[in-house]
Coordinates of N, CA, C and O in Angstrom, one line a residue:
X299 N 0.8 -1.2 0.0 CA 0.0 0.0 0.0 C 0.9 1.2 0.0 O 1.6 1.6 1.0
X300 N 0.8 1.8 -1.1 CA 1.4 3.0 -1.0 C 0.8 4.7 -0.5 O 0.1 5.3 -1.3
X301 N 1.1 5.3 0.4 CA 0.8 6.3 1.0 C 0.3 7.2 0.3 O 1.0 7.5 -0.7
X302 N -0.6 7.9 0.5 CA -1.2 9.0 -0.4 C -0.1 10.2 -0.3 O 0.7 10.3 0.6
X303 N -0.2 10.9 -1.5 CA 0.7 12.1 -1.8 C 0.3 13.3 -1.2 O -0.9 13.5 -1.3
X304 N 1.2 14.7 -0.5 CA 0.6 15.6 -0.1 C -0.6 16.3 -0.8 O -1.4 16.8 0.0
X305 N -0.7 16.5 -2.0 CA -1.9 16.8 -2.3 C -3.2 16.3 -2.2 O -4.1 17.0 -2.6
X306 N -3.4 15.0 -1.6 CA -4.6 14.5 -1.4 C -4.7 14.4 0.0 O -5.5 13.6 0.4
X307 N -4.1 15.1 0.9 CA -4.2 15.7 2.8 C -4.0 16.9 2.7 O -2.9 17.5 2.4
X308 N -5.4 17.5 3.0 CA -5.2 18.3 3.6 C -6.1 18.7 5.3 O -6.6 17.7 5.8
X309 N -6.3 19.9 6.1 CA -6.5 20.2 6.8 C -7.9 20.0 7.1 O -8.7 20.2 6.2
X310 N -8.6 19.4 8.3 CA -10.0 18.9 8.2 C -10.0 17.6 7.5 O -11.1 17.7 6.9
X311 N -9.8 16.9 7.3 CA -10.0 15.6 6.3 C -9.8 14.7 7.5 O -9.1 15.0 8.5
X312 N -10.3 13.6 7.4 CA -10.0 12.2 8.5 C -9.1 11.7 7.8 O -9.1 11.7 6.6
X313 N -7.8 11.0 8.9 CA -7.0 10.0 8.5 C -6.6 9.2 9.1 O -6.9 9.2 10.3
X314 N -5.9 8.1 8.6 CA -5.2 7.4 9.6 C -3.7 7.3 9.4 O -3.3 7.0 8.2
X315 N -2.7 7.5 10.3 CA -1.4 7.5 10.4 C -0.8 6.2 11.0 O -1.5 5.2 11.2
X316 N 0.5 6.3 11.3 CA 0.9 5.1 12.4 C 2.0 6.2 12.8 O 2.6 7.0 12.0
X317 N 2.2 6.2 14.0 CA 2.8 7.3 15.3 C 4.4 6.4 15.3 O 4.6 5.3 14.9
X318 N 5.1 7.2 15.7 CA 6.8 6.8 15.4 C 6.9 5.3 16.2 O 7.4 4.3 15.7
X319 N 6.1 5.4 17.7 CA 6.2 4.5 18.4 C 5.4 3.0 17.9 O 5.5 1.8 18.2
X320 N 4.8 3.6 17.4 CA 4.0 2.3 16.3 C 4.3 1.9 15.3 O 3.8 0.8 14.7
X321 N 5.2 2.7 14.8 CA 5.6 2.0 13.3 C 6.3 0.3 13.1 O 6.4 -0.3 12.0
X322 N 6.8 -0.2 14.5 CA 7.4 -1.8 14.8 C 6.0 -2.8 14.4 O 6.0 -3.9 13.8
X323 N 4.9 -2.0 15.0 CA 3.7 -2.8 14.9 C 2.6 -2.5 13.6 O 1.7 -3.3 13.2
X324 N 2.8 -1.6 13.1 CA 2.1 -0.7 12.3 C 0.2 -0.3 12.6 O -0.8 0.0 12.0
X325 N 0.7 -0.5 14.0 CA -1.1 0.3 14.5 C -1.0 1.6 14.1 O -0.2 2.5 14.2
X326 N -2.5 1.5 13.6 CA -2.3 3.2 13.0 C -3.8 3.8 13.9 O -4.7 3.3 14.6
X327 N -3.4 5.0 13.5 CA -4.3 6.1 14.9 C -5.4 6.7 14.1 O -4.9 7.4 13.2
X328 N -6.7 6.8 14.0 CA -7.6 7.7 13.5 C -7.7 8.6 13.6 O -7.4 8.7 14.8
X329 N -8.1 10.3 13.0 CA -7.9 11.1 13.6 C -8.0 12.6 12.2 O -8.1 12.5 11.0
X330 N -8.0 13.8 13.2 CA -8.4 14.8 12.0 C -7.5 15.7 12.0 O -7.1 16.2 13.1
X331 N -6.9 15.9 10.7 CA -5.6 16.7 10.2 C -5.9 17.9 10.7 O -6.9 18.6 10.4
X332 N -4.7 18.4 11.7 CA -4.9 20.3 11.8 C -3.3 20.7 11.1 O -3.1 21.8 10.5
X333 N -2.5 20.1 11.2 CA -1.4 20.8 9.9 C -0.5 19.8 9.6 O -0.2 18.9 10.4
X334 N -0.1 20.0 8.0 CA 0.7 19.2 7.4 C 2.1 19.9 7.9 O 2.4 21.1 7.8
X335 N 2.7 18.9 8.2 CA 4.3 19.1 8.9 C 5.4 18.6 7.6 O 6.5 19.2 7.6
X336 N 5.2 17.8 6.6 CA 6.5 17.6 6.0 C 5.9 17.7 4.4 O 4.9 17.2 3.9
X337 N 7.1 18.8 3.8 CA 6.4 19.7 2.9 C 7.4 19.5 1.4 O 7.4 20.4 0.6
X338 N 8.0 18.4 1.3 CA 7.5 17.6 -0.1 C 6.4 17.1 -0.7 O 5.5 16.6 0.0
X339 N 6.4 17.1 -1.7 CA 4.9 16.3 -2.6 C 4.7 15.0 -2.1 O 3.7 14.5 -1.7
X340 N 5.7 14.4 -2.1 CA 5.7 12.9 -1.4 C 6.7 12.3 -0.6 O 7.8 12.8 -0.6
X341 N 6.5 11.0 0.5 CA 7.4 10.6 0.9 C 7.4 9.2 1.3 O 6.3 8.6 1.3
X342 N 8.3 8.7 1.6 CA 8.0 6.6 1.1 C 7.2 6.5 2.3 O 6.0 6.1 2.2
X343 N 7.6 6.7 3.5 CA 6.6 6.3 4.7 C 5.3 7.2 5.0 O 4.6 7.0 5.9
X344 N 5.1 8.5 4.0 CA 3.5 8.9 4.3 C 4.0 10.2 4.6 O 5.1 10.4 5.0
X345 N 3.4 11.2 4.3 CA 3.5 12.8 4.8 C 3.4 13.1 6.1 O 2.3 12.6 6.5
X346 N 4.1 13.7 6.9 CA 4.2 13.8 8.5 C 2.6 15.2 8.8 O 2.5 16.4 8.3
X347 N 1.7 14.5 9.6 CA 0.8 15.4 9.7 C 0.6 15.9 11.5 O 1.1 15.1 12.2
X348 N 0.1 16.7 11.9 CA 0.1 16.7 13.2 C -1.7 16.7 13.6 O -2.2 17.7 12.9
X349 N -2.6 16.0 14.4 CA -3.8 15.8 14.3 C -4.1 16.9 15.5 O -3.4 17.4 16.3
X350 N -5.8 17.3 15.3 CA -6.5 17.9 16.2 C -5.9 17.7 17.4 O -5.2 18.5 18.0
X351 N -6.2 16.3 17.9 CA -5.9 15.6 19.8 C -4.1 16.0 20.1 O -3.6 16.0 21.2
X352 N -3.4 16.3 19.1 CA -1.7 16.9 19.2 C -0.9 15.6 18.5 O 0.2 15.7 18.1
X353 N -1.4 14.7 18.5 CA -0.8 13.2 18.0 C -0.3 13.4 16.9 O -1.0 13.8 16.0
X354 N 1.4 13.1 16.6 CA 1.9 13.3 15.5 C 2.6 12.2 14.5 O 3.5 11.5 15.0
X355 N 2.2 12.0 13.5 CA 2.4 10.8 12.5 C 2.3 10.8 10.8 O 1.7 11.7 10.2
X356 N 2.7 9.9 10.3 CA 2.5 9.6 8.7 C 1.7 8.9 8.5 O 1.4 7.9 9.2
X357 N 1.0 9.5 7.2 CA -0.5 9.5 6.9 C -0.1 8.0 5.8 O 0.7 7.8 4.9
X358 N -1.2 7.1 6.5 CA -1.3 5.8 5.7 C -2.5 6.0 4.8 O -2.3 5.6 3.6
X359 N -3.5 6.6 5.1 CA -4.6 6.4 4.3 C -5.3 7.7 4.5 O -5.2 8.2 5.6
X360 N -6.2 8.3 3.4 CA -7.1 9.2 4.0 C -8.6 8.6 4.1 O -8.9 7.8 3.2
X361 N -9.4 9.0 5.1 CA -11.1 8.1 5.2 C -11.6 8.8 4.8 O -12.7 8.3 4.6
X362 N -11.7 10.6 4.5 CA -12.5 11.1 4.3 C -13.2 12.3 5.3 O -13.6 12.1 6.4
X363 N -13.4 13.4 4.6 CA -14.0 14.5 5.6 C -14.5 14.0 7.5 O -15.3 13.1 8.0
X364 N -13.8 14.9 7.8 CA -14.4 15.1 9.0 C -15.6 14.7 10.0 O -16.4 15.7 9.9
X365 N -15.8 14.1 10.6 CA -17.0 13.2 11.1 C -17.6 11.7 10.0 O -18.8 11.3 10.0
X366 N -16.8 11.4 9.5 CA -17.6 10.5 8.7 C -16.2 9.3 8.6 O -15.2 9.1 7.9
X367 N -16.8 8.6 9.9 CA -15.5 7.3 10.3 C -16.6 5.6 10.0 O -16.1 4.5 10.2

């Protein structure tokens, strides 16, 4: 599965990441983009995003606007 490219995350959108501490296991965290942190178009492990709750991670997947999990 390859990671979506910065253009398809942005701010408000639901995602799922996996957090530095998770990447051995690859549990990934749900959650809603408040700023894109790593500011290439792409990158092999996922664009570094930081969520609403403060949780910081690379975006594995996007689910889609805000409230709709």
């Amino acid at each position: 599965m390859t990671p979506p490219p910065r253009s398809a995350i942005r701010p408000s959108l639901t995602v799922d990441i996996v957090q530095k501490q998770d990447q051995p296991t690859g549990r990934l965290t749900r959650g809603v983009v408040a700023q894109l942190l790593t500011r290439s178009p792409t990158h092999p492990h996922g664009i570094k995003v930081r969520l609403t709750s403060g949780q910081v991670g690379r975006v594995q997947a996007v689910v889609g606007p805000a409230g709709e999990d």
